[in-house]
mmCIF file of C-alpha atoms in Angstrom:
data_model
loop_
_atom_site.group_PDB
_atom_site.id
_atom_site.type_symbol
_atom_site.label_atom_id
_atom_site.label_comp_id
_atom_site.label_asym_id
_atom_site.label_seq_id
_atom_site.Cartn_x
_atom_site.Cartn_y
_atom_site.Cartn_z
ATOM 1 C CA MET A 273 -22.189 49.942 70.991
ATOM 2 C CA LYS A 274 -18.383 49.770 71.059
ATOM 3 C CA TRP A 275 -18.559 45.984 70.711
ATOM 4 C CA ILE A 276 -20.908 46.315 67.774
ATOM 5 C CA THR A 277 -18.637 48.858 66.133
ATOM 6 C CA TRP A 278 -15.589 46.635 66.621
ATOM 7 C CA GLN A 279 -17.544 43.685 65.264
ATOM 8 C CA SER A 280 -18.568 45.701 62.226
ATOM 9 C CA ARG A 281 -15.014 46.837 61.658
ATOM 10 C CA TYR A 282 -13.837 43.238 62.004
ATOM 11 C CA SER A 283 -16.442 42.082 59.505
ATOM 12 C CA ILE A 284 -15.519 44.817 57.056
ATOM 13 C CA ALA A 285 -11.799 44.033 57.388
ATOM 14 C CA THR A 286 -12.485 40.346 56.796
ATOM 15 C CA TYR A 287 -14.621 41.178 53.820
ATOM 16 C CA VAL A 288 -11.902 43.442 52.369
ATOM 17 C CA LEU A 289 -9.276 40.735 52.954
ATOM 18 C CA TYR A 290 -11.407 38.167 51.186
ATOM 19 C CA LEU A 291 -12.043 40.614 48.374
ATOM 20 C CA CYS A 292 -8.314 41.240 47.930
ATOM 21 C CA LEU A 293 -7.544 37.550 47.946
ATOM 22 C CA PHE A 294 -10.270 36.990 45.406
ATOM 23 C CA ALA A 295 -8.911 39.777 43.194
ATOM 24 C CA ILE A 296 -5.375 38.376 43.369
ATOM 25 C CA GLY A 297 -6.653 34.907 42.546
ATOM 26 C CA PHE A 298 -8.718 36.281 39.697
ATOM 27 C CA MET A 299 -5.695 38.117 38.261
ATOM 28 C CA LEU A 300 -3.498 35.034 38.554
ATOM 29 C CA GLY A 301 -6.213 32.964 36.943
ATOM 30 C CA CYS A 302 -6.510 35.423 34.082
ATOM 31 C CA GLU A 303 -2.760 35.350 33.620
ATOM 32 C CA ARG A 304 -2.796 31.567 33.474
ATOM 33 C CA LEU A 305 -5.747 31.686 31.103
ATOM 34 C CA GLN A 306 -3.842 34.104 28.901
ATOM 35 C CA ASP A 307 -0.815 31.819 28.848
ATOM 36 C CA SER A 308 -2.926 28.780 28.183
ATOM 37 C CA SER A 309 -4.871 30.569 25.450
ATOM 38 C CA LYS A 310 -1.616 31.155 23.625
ATOM 39 C CA ILE A 311 -1.165 27.398 23.425
ATOM 40 C CA ILE A 312 -4.759 26.475 22.718
ATOM 41 C CA HIS A 313 -5.223 29.063 19.998
ATOM 42 C CA ALA A 314 -1.777 28.829 18.366
ATOM 43 C CA PRO A 315 -2.096 29.000 14.560
ATOM 44 C CA GLU A 316 -2.211 25.607 12.874
ATOM 45 C CA PRO A 317 0.546 24.705 10.384
ATOM 46 C CA GLU A 318 -0.217 25.939 6.882
ATOM 47 C CA ILE A 319 -1.873 23.284 4.729
ATOM 48 C CA PHE A 320 0.019 22.495 1.535
ATOM 49 C CA LYS A 321 -2.566 22.834 -1.240
ATOM 50 C CA VAL A 322 -2.037 21.511 -4.769
ATOM 51 C CA GLY A 323 -4.435 22.011 -7.669
ATOM 52 C CA MET A 324 -4.429 20.620 -11.187
ATOM 53 C CA LEU A 325 -6.056 21.547 -14.508
ATOM 54 C CA LEU A 326 -6.717 18.557 -16.766
ATOM 55 C CA PRO A 327 -7.602 18.550 -20.477
ATOM 56 C CA GLY A 328 -9.817 15.484 -20.118
ATOM 57 C CA SER A 329 -11.294 12.871 -17.830
ATOM 58 C CA ILE A 330 -9.234 10.910 -15.302
ATOM 59 C CA SER A 331 -11.094 7.834 -16.541
ATOM 60 C CA ASP A 332 -9.163 7.928 -19.845
ATOM 61 C CA GLN A 333 -6.679 5.361 -18.440
ATOM 62 C CA GLY A 334 -3.855 7.366 -20.006
ATOM 63 C CA TRP A 335 -2.595 10.955 -20.047
ATOM 64 C CA ASN A 336 -5.103 12.412 -17.579
ATOM 65 C CA ALA A 337 -5.230 9.326 -15.374
ATOM 66 C CA LEU A 338 -1.456 9.327 -14.921
ATOM 67 C CA ALA A 339 -1.562 12.982 -13.798
ATOM 68 C CA TYR A 340 -4.271 12.133 -11.290
ATOM 69 C CA ASP A 341 -2.106 9.260 -10.034
ATOM 70 C CA GLY A 342 0.627 11.822 -9.445
ATOM 71 C CA LEU A 343 -1.749 14.168 -7.654
ATOM 72 C CA LYS A 344 -2.931 11.374 -5.362
ATOM 73 C CA ALA A 345 0.685 10.443 -4.632
ATOM 74 C CA ILE A 346 1.317 14.055 -3.553
ATOM 75 C CA GLU A 347 -1.672 13.802 -1.212
ATOM 76 C CA THR A 348 -0.449 10.524 0.287
ATOM 77 C CA GLU A 349 3.265 11.254 0.584
ATOM 78 C CA LEU A 350 3.178 14.950 1.469
ATOM 79 C CA GLY A 351 -0.139 15.196 3.316
ATOM 80 C CA ALA A 352 -1.327 17.768 0.816
ATOM 81 C CA GLU A 353 -4.854 18.969 0.200
ATOM 82 C CA ILE A 354 -5.510 18.323 -3.496
ATOM 83 C CA ASP A 355 -8.093 19.241 -6.073
ATOM 84 C CA TYR A 356 -8.456 18.976 -9.843
ATOM 85 C CA VAL A 357 -10.733 20.356 -12.519
ATOM 86 C CA GLU A 358 -11.392 19.344 -16.120
ATOM 87 C CA SER A 359 -10.458 22.599 -17.815
ATOM 88 C CA LEU A 360 -11.491 22.022 -21.390
ATOM 89 C CA THR A 361 -11.765 25.363 -23.167
ATOM 90 C CA PRO A 362 -9.486 28.399 -23.580
ATOM 91 C CA ALA A 363 -12.110 30.500 -21.821
ATOM 92 C CA ALA A 364 -11.827 28.317 -18.722
ATOM 93 C CA TRP A 365 -8.049 27.974 -18.471
ATOM 94 C CA GLU A 366 -7.180 31.352 -16.997
ATOM 95 C CA ALA A 367 -10.307 31.399 -14.812
ATOM 96 C CA ASP A 368 -9.474 27.978 -13.335
ATOM 97 C CA PHE A 369 -5.864 28.953 -12.602
ATOM 98 C CA ARG A 370 -7.076 32.139 -10.951
ATOM 99 C CA THR A 371 -9.666 30.313 -8.835
ATOM 100 C CA TYR A 372 -6.996 28.057 -7.355
ATOM 101 C CA ALA A 373 -4.665 31.008 -6.800
ATOM 102 C CA MET A 374 -7.353 32.994 -4.986
ATOM 103 C CA ASN A 375 -7.988 29.995 -2.736
ATOM 104 C CA ASP A 376 -4.373 29.875 -1.534
ATOM 105 C CA TYR A 377 -3.111 26.888 -3.495
ATOM 106 C CA GLN A 378 0.701 26.967 -3.369
ATOM 107 C CA LEU A 379 1.236 24.724 -6.417
ATOM 108 C CA ILE A 380 -0.933 24.541 -9.530
ATOM 109 C CA PHE A 381 -0.368 22.114 -12.414
ATOM 110 C CA GLY A 382 -1.667 22.647 -15.923
ATOM 111 C CA HIS A 383 -1.409 19.171 -17.434
ATOM 112 C CA GLY A 384 -0.782 20.039 -21.073
ATOM 113 C CA TYR A 385 1.122 22.450 -23.306
ATOM 114 C CA GLU A 386 -2.101 24.354 -24.028
ATOM 115 C CA TYR A 387 -2.113 25.794 -20.497
ATOM 116 C CA GLN A 388 1.196 27.657 -20.856
ATOM 117 C CA GLU A 389 -0.050 31.100 -21.827
ATOM 118 C CA ALA A 390 -2.863 31.086 -19.259
ATOM 119 C CA ALA A 391 -0.409 30.052 -16.534
ATOM 120 C CA ILE A 392 1.956 32.884 -17.444
ATOM 121 C CA ALA A 393 -0.881 35.409 -17.459
ATOM 122 C CA VAL A 394 -2.144 34.455 -13.996
ATOM 123 C CA ALA A 395 1.278 33.821 -12.452
ATOM 124 C CA GLN A 396 2.339 37.455 -12.714
ATOM 125 C CA ASP A 397 -0.486 38.383 -10.316
ATOM 126 C CA TYR A 398 0.510 35.669 -7.810
ATOM 127 C CA PRO A 399 4.333 35.653 -7.583
ATOM 128 C CA GLU A 400 4.293 33.499 -4.435
ATOM 129 C CA ILE A 401 2.520 30.585 -6.201
ATOM 130 C CA ILE A 402 4.289 28.019 -8.415
ATOM 131 C CA PHE A 403 2.665 27.142 -11.753
ATOM 132 C CA ILE A 404 3.827 24.031 -13.645
ATOM 133 C CA THR A 405 2.726 23.075 -17.162
ATOM 134 C CA SER A 406 3.218 19.560 -18.533
ATOM 135 C CA ALA A 407 4.762 18.950 -21.965
ATOM 136 C CA GLY A 408 5.907 22.560 -21.966
ATOM 137 C CA ALA A 409 8.727 24.407 -23.680
ATOM 138 C CA SER A 410 11.631 26.412 -22.307
ATOM 139 C CA GLY A 411 10.074 29.599 -23.680
ATOM 140 C CA ALA A 412 7.411 29.319 -20.977
ATOM 141 C CA ILE A 413 9.855 29.723 -18.084
ATOM 142 C CA ARG A 414 9.102 32.610 -15.730
ATOM 143 C CA GLU A 415 10.091 33.346 -12.134
ATOM 144 C CA ASN A 416 7.227 31.203 -10.844
ATOM 145 C CA VAL A 417 6.274 29.277 -14.005
ATOM 146 C CA SER A 418 8.074 26.096 -15.061
ATOM 147 C CA PRO A 419 7.426 23.671 -17.913
ATOM 148 C CA ILE A 420 8.047 19.959 -17.445
ATOM 149 C CA VAL A 421 8.698 17.345 -20.127
ATOM 150 C CA PHE A 422 8.222 13.599 -19.773
ATOM 151 C CA ARG A 423 10.616 11.798 -22.104
ATOM 152 C CA LEU A 424 9.201 8.335 -22.716
ATOM 153 C CA GLU A 425 11.727 7.655 -25.463
ATOM 154 C CA GLN A 426 14.091 5.483 -23.434
ATOM 155 C CA ALA A 427 11.222 3.236 -22.325
ATOM 156 C CA THR A 428 9.639 3.115 -25.789
ATOM 157 C CA TYR A 429 13.026 2.144 -27.267
ATOM 158 C CA LEU A 430 12.940 -0.903 -24.995
ATOM 159 C CA LEU A 431 9.392 -1.712 -26.133
ATOM 160 C CA GLY A 432 10.678 -1.574 -29.709
ATOM 161 C CA MET A 433 13.360 -4.087 -28.818
ATOM 162 C CA ILE A 434 10.721 -6.467 -27.449
ATOM 163 C CA ALA A 435 8.617 -6.151 -30.598
ATOM 164 C CA GLY A 436 11.625 -6.517 -32.910
ATOM 165 C CA MET A 437 12.814 -9.703 -31.215
ATOM 166 C CA MET A 438 9.395 -11.323 -30.811
ATOM 167 C CA THR A 439 7.660 -10.493 -34.112
ATOM 168 C CA GLN A 440 6.881 -13.490 -36.322
ATOM 169 C CA THR A 441 5.938 -11.426 -39.355
ATOM 170 C CA ASP A 442 8.525 -8.619 -39.287
ATOM 171 C CA LYS A 443 5.571 -6.234 -39.442
ATOM 172 C CA ILE A 444 5.001 -3.878 -36.520
ATOM 173 C CA GLY A 445 2.393 -1.125 -36.121
ATOM 174 C CA ILE A 446 2.187 2.299 -34.523
ATOM 175 C CA VAL A 447 -1.061 4.176 -33.812
ATOM 176 C CA GLY A 448 -0.856 7.804 -32.713
ATOM 177 C CA GLY A 449 -3.425 10.362 -31.646
ATOM 178 C CA GLN A 450 -2.299 13.542 -33.371
ATOM 179 C CA ASP A 451 0.969 13.969 -35.256
ATOM 180 C CA LEU A 452 2.761 16.210 -32.759
ATOM 181 C CA PRO A 453 6.477 16.428 -31.885
ATOM 182 C CA SER A 454 6.569 14.640 -28.533
ATOM 183 C CA GLY A 455 4.387 11.762 -29.710
ATOM 184 C CA ARG A 456 6.421 11.477 -32.910
ATOM 185 C CA SER A 457 9.587 11.426 -30.824
ATOM 186 C CA THR A 458 8.391 8.348 -28.907
ATOM 187 C CA PHE A 459 7.734 6.634 -32.238
ATOM 188 C CA ILE A 460 11.247 7.433 -33.511
ATOM 189 C CA ALA A 461 12.677 5.876 -30.343
ATOM 190 C CA PHE A 462 10.401 2.834 -30.654
ATOM 191 C CA GLU A 463 11.537 2.291 -34.244
ATOM 192 C CA GLY A 464 15.139 2.674 -33.103
ATOM 193 C CA GLY A 465 14.598 -0.162 -30.642
ATOM 194 C CA VAL A 466 13.070 -2.350 -33.344
ATOM 195 C CA GLU A 467 15.917 -1.683 -35.772
ATOM 196 C CA SER A 468 18.602 -2.339 -33.147
ATOM 197 C CA VAL A 469 17.558 -5.999 -32.954
ATOM 198 C CA ASN A 470 15.730 -6.585 -36.244
ATOM 199 C CA PRO A 471 16.748 -4.377 -39.182
ATOM 200 C CA ASP A 472 14.434 -6.361 -41.489
ATOM 201 C CA ALA A 473 11.264 -5.359 -39.639
ATOM 202 C CA VAL A 474 8.909 -2.818 -41.214
ATOM 203 C CA VAL A 475 7.057 -0.349 -38.988
ATOM 204 C CA GLN A 476 3.709 1.074 -40.156
ATOM 205 C CA HIS A 477 2.280 4.394 -38.902
ATOM 206 C CA ALA A 478 -1.324 5.555 -38.549
ATOM 207 C CA TYR A 479 -2.874 8.579 -36.805
ATOM 208 C CA VAL A 480 -6.364 8.843 -35.362
ATOM 209 C CA GLY A 481 -6.475 12.638 -35.706
ATOM 210 C CA ASP A 482 -7.485 13.213 -32.077
ATOM 211 C CA TRP A 483 -7.035 11.621 -28.662
ATOM 212 C CA GLU A 484 -10.566 10.327 -27.981
ATOM 213 C CA ASN A 485 -11.861 8.399 -31.008
ATOM 214 C CA ILE A 486 -11.708 4.794 -29.804
ATOM 215 C CA ASP A 487 -13.645 3.483 -32.821
ATOM 216 C CA LYS A 488 -11.217 5.069 -35.287
ATOM 217 C CA ALA A 489 -8.198 3.684 -33.425
ATOM 218 C CA ARG A 490 -9.756 0.219 -33.449
ATOM 219 C CA GLU A 491 -10.313 0.440 -37.234
ATOM 220 C CA LEU A 492 -6.724 1.548 -37.834
ATOM 221 C CA ALA A 493 -5.331 -1.234 -35.663
ATOM 222 C CA LEU A 494 -7.523 -3.876 -37.316
ATOM 223 C CA ALA A 495 -6.320 -2.702 -40.730
ATOM 224 C CA GLN A 496 -2.710 -3.058 -39.630
ATOM 225 C CA ILE A 497 -3.361 -6.529 -38.205
ATOM 226 C CA GLN A 498 -5.036 -7.508 -41.475
ATOM 227 C CA GLU A 499 -1.783 -6.583 -43.241
ATOM 228 C CA GLY A 500 0.205 -8.896 -40.964
ATOM 229 C CA VAL A 501 1.217 -6.662 -38.060
ATOM 230 C CA ASP A 502 1.631 -8.675 -34.854
ATOM 231 C CA PHE A 503 2.800 -5.943 -32.414
ATOM 232 C CA ILE A 504 1.258 -2.471 -32.060
ATOM 233 C CA PHE A 505 2.528 0.447 -30.002
ATOM 234 C CA HIS A 506 0.049 3.254 -29.399
ATOM 235 C CA ASN A 507 0.501 6.765 -28.078
ATOM 236 C CA ALA A 508 -3.072 7.894 -28.557
ATOM 237 C CA ASN A 509 -4.373 8.519 -25.041
ATOM 238 C CA GLU A 510 -8.010 7.407 -24.645
ATOM 239 C CA ALA A 511 -8.230 6.433 -28.325
ATOM 240 C CA GLY A 512 -5.572 3.816 -27.621
ATOM 241 C CA LEU A 513 -8.239 1.701 -25.931
ATOM 242 C CA GLY A 514 -9.444 0.924 -29.442
ATOM 243 C CA VAL A 515 -6.056 -0.610 -30.233
ATOM 244 C CA PHE A 516 -6.449 -2.995 -27.319
ATOM 245 C CA GLU A 517 -9.935 -3.937 -28.508
ATOM 246 C CA ALA A 518 -8.584 -4.695 -31.977
ATOM 247 C CA VAL A 519 -5.828 -6.891 -30.554
ATOM 248 C CA VAL A 520 -8.291 -8.916 -28.452
ATOM 249 C CA MET A 521 -10.565 -9.321 -31.494
ATOM 250 C CA ALA A 522 -7.604 -10.639 -33.503
ATOM 251 C CA GLN A 523 -6.652 -13.012 -30.689
ATOM 252 C CA ASP A 524 -10.209 -14.320 -30.626
ATOM 253 C CA ALA A 525 -9.811 -14.994 -34.354
ATOM 254 C CA GLY A 526 -6.752 -17.129 -33.637
ATOM 255 C CA LYS A 527 -3.945 -14.630 -34.312
ATOM 256 C CA THR A 528 -0.945 -14.032 -32.073
ATOM 257 C CA VAL A 529 -0.941 -10.264 -31.615
ATOM 258 C CA TYR A 530 0.096 -7.982 -28.749
ATOM 259 C CA ALA A 531 0.003 -4.290 -27.925
ATOM 260 C CA PHE A 532 2.024 -1.940 -25.711
ATOM 261 C CA GLY A 533 0.689 0.629 -23.256
ATOM 262 C CA ALA A 534 1.848 4.249 -23.101
ATOM 263 C CA ASN A 535 2.149 6.919 -20.405
ATOM 264 C CA ARG A 536 0.531 4.754 -17.729
ATOM 265 C CA ASP A 537 0.690 1.063 -16.896
ATOM 266 C CA GLN A 538 -2.300 -0.166 -18.902
ATOM 267 C CA SER A 539 -1.888 -3.864 -18.170
ATOM 268 C CA SER A 540 -5.054 -4.068 -16.090
ATOM 269 C CA ILE A 541 -7.130 -2.349 -18.775
ATOM 270 C CA SER A 542 -6.592 -5.159 -21.233
ATOM 271 C CA PRO A 543 -4.705 -8.036 -19.595
ATOM 272 C CA ARG A 544 -4.841 -10.095 -22.784
ATOM 273 C CA ALA A 545 -3.585 -7.387 -25.129
ATOM 274 C CA VAL A 546 -0.967 -5.345 -23.247
ATOM 275 C CA LEU A 547 2.413 -7.061 -23.098
ATOM 276 C CA ALA A 548 4.431 -4.178 -21.591
ATOM 277 C CA ASN A 549 4.249 -0.428 -21.004
ATOM 278 C CA ALA A 550 6.264 2.797 -21.199
ATOM 279 C CA VAL A 551 5.186 4.590 -18.027
ATOM 280 C CA ILE A 552 5.329 8.026 -16.435
ATOM 281 C CA THR A 553 5.370 7.247 -12.716
ATOM 282 C CA PRO A 554 3.926 9.366 -9.870
ATOM 283 C CA ASN A 555 7.516 9.952 -8.683
ATOM 284 C CA ALA A 556 7.869 12.862 -11.083
ATOM 285 C CA TYR A 557 4.991 14.760 -9.465
ATOM 286 C CA VAL A 558 6.121 13.990 -5.928
ATOM 287 C CA GLN A 559 9.632 15.242 -6.706
ATOM 288 C CA LEU A 560 8.271 18.564 -7.958
ATOM 289 C CA ALA A 561 5.792 19.034 -5.111
ATOM 290 C CA THR A 562 8.397 18.144 -2.494
ATOM 291 C CA ALA A 563 10.673 20.900 -3.758
ATOM 292 C CA VAL A 564 7.836 23.439 -3.816
ATOM 293 C CA LYS A 565 6.758 22.563 -0.278
ATOM 294 C CA ALA A 566 10.345 22.800 0.981
ATOM 295 C CA GLY A 567 10.904 26.140 -0.753
ATOM 296 C CA THR A 568 13.740 24.726 -2.873
ATOM 297 C CA PHE A 569 11.933 24.587 -6.216
ATOM 298 C CA GLU A 570 13.930 25.999 -9.130
ATOM 299 C CA SER A 571 12.164 27.638 -12.034
ATOM 300 C CA LYS A 572 13.529 25.954 -15.151
ATOM 301 C CA LEU A 573 12.657 23.341 -17.755
ATOM 302 C CA HIS A 574 12.315 20.092 -15.780
ATOM 303 C CA VAL A 575 12.982 17.011 -17.918
ATOM 304 C CA PHE A 576 12.084 13.555 -16.620
ATOM 305 C CA THR A 577 13.683 10.392 -18.015
ATOM 306 C CA MET A 578 14.453 6.875 -16.825
ATOM 307 C CA THR A 579 17.500 8.288 -15.019
ATOM 308 C CA THR A 580 15.563 10.805 -12.882
ATOM 309 C CA ASP A 581 14.687 8.692 -9.855
ATOM 310 C CA GLY A 582 12.399 6.303 -11.687
ATOM 311 C CA ALA A 583 10.135 8.987 -13.151
ATOM 312 C CA ILE A 584 9.956 6.984 -16.419
ATOM 313 C CA ALA A 585 9.861 3.180 -16.420
ATOM 314 C CA LEU A 586 9.321 0.049 -18.459
ATOM 315 C CA THR A 587 6.778 -2.309 -16.909
ATOM 316 C CA TYR A 588 5.647 -5.771 -17.973
ATOM 317 C CA ASN A 589 2.120 -7.069 -17.710
ATOM 318 C CA PRO A 590 2.404 -9.670 -14.904
ATOM 319 C CA ALA A 591 -0.230 -11.817 -16.614
ATOM 320 C CA LEU A 592 1.777 -11.997 -19.857
ATOM 321 C CA LYS A 593 5.393 -11.623 -18.800
ATOM 322 C CA ASP A 594 5.948 -15.354 -19.206
ATOM 323 C CA GLN A 595 5.165 -14.908 -22.908
ATOM 324 C CA VAL A 596 8.341 -12.829 -23.230
ATOM 325 C CA PRO A 597 11.291 -15.237 -23.674
ATOM 326 C CA ASP A 598 14.041 -15.024 -21.068
ATOM 327 C CA GLU A 599 16.643 -14.075 -23.683
ATOM 328 C CA VAL A 600 14.458 -11.135 -24.755
ATOM 329 C CA GLN A 601 14.018 -9.955 -21.169
ATOM 330 C CA GLN A 602 17.757 -10.255 -20.561
ATOM 331 C CA LYS A 603 18.661 -8.280 -23.660
ATOM 332 C CA VAL A 604 16.157 -5.565 -22.752
ATOM 333 C CA GLU A 605 17.499 -5.418 -19.200
ATOM 334 C CA THR A 606 21.048 -5.026 -20.504
ATOM 335 C CA ALA A 607 19.934 -2.109 -22.662
ATOM 336 C CA ARG A 608 18.075 -0.580 -19.715
ATOM 337 C CA GLN A 609 21.206 -0.710 -17.587
ATOM 338 C CA GLN A 610 23.166 0.919 -20.408
ATOM 339 C CA ILE A 611 20.589 3.718 -20.551
ATOM 340 C CA LEU A 612 20.846 4.260 -16.802
ATOM 341 C CA ALA A 613 24.643 4.286 -17.057
ATOM 342 C CA GLY A 614 24.514 6.830 -19.866
ATOM 343 C CA THR A 615 26.237 4.557 -22.371
ATOM 344 C CA LEU A 616 23.233 4.009 -24.655
ATOM 345 C CA GLU A 617 21.858 7.141 -26.275
ATOM 346 C CA ILE A 618 18.355 7.042 -27.720
ATOM 347 C CA GLN A 619 17.417 9.009 -30.843
ATOM 348 C CA GLN A 620 14.658 11.532 -30.147
ATOM 349 C CA ILE A 621 13.355 14.920 -31.257
ATOM 350 C CA ASP A 622 14.814 17.895 -29.414
ATOM 351 C CA PHE A 623 11.549 19.805 -29.102
ATOM 352 C CA ALA A 624 12.028 21.273 -25.605
ATOM 353 C CA ALA A 625 13.049 24.676 -26.932
ATOM 354 C CA GLY A 626 10.000 25.033 -29.154
ATOM 355 C CA ASP A 627 6.305 24.317 -29.165
ATOM 356 C CA ASN A 628 5.110 21.039 -27.787
ATOM 357 C CA GLU A 629 2.029 19.030 -27.003
ATOM 358 C CA GLU A 630 0.276 16.361 -25.307
#
């Protein structure tokens, strides 16, 4: 019996020892698991989210397409999550801004002056979010609301120089969408470029009345060509496609006529018609988004020109550049360098302090 008792005690002691070792191992394991869980389940870096309200389709090859180009550049260069919506009516503007804000978008663009009031209304409820409205005015500045203005005038001045030096008829045309200050300002600059090299040239103006009527723009351009115009600059957004159609029709009839693209490089849209372009580049959008992401964005009126890191540019159509004489290209390049150096001032409308468009 004593042996059995000792054996039992020995077994119990062994069992207790094993149990203690198991408990210690379990506790150490839990501690390691806790430490490892801190690494495994660490919060992921916050995703930079950028939304955009557009007044039309990105297939317009102009104003809306260039904004989408900028949005895609933000996605590529900053690794942002992006989204856009065609926000077409006043009833939708505030709702669309608010939807993005409620879904934790840190930066929201409203690509047009019409979005200003809606942006201001929503922004006061979301002070941590930056709202940016294109073609805005300084009166729209708030702590987290900033207007931006794209000044194409320097580039359109250079287009005017090309037209003034190359015209064979001394008749040059302009086709606009609506008669609004910023569009009119690009036309003033274009005419200034024409006059600087050819004071005898006459520039004709025509307005479509909207930004979508391609047929009307084509009719206006054909009428100008019929009167002897051999270069046409448009700032008519989607309607401007009608200008290109008119130019190709005239070329098919044996006339030497060219057009210029606006806002976006439109060379590929009509390789036969578009000689050169005044372009808003994606750089402008990337500059703004970079500052917002870094927390260095300043709420003010942001103005983009040819001197702001290539935000505005003159581009030639590669398929037609050889049609532009070397002496013309050289003279235009000299003027471009003068603009960049600040020694050539371009006439334009100072509309930034008031109402604006696009």
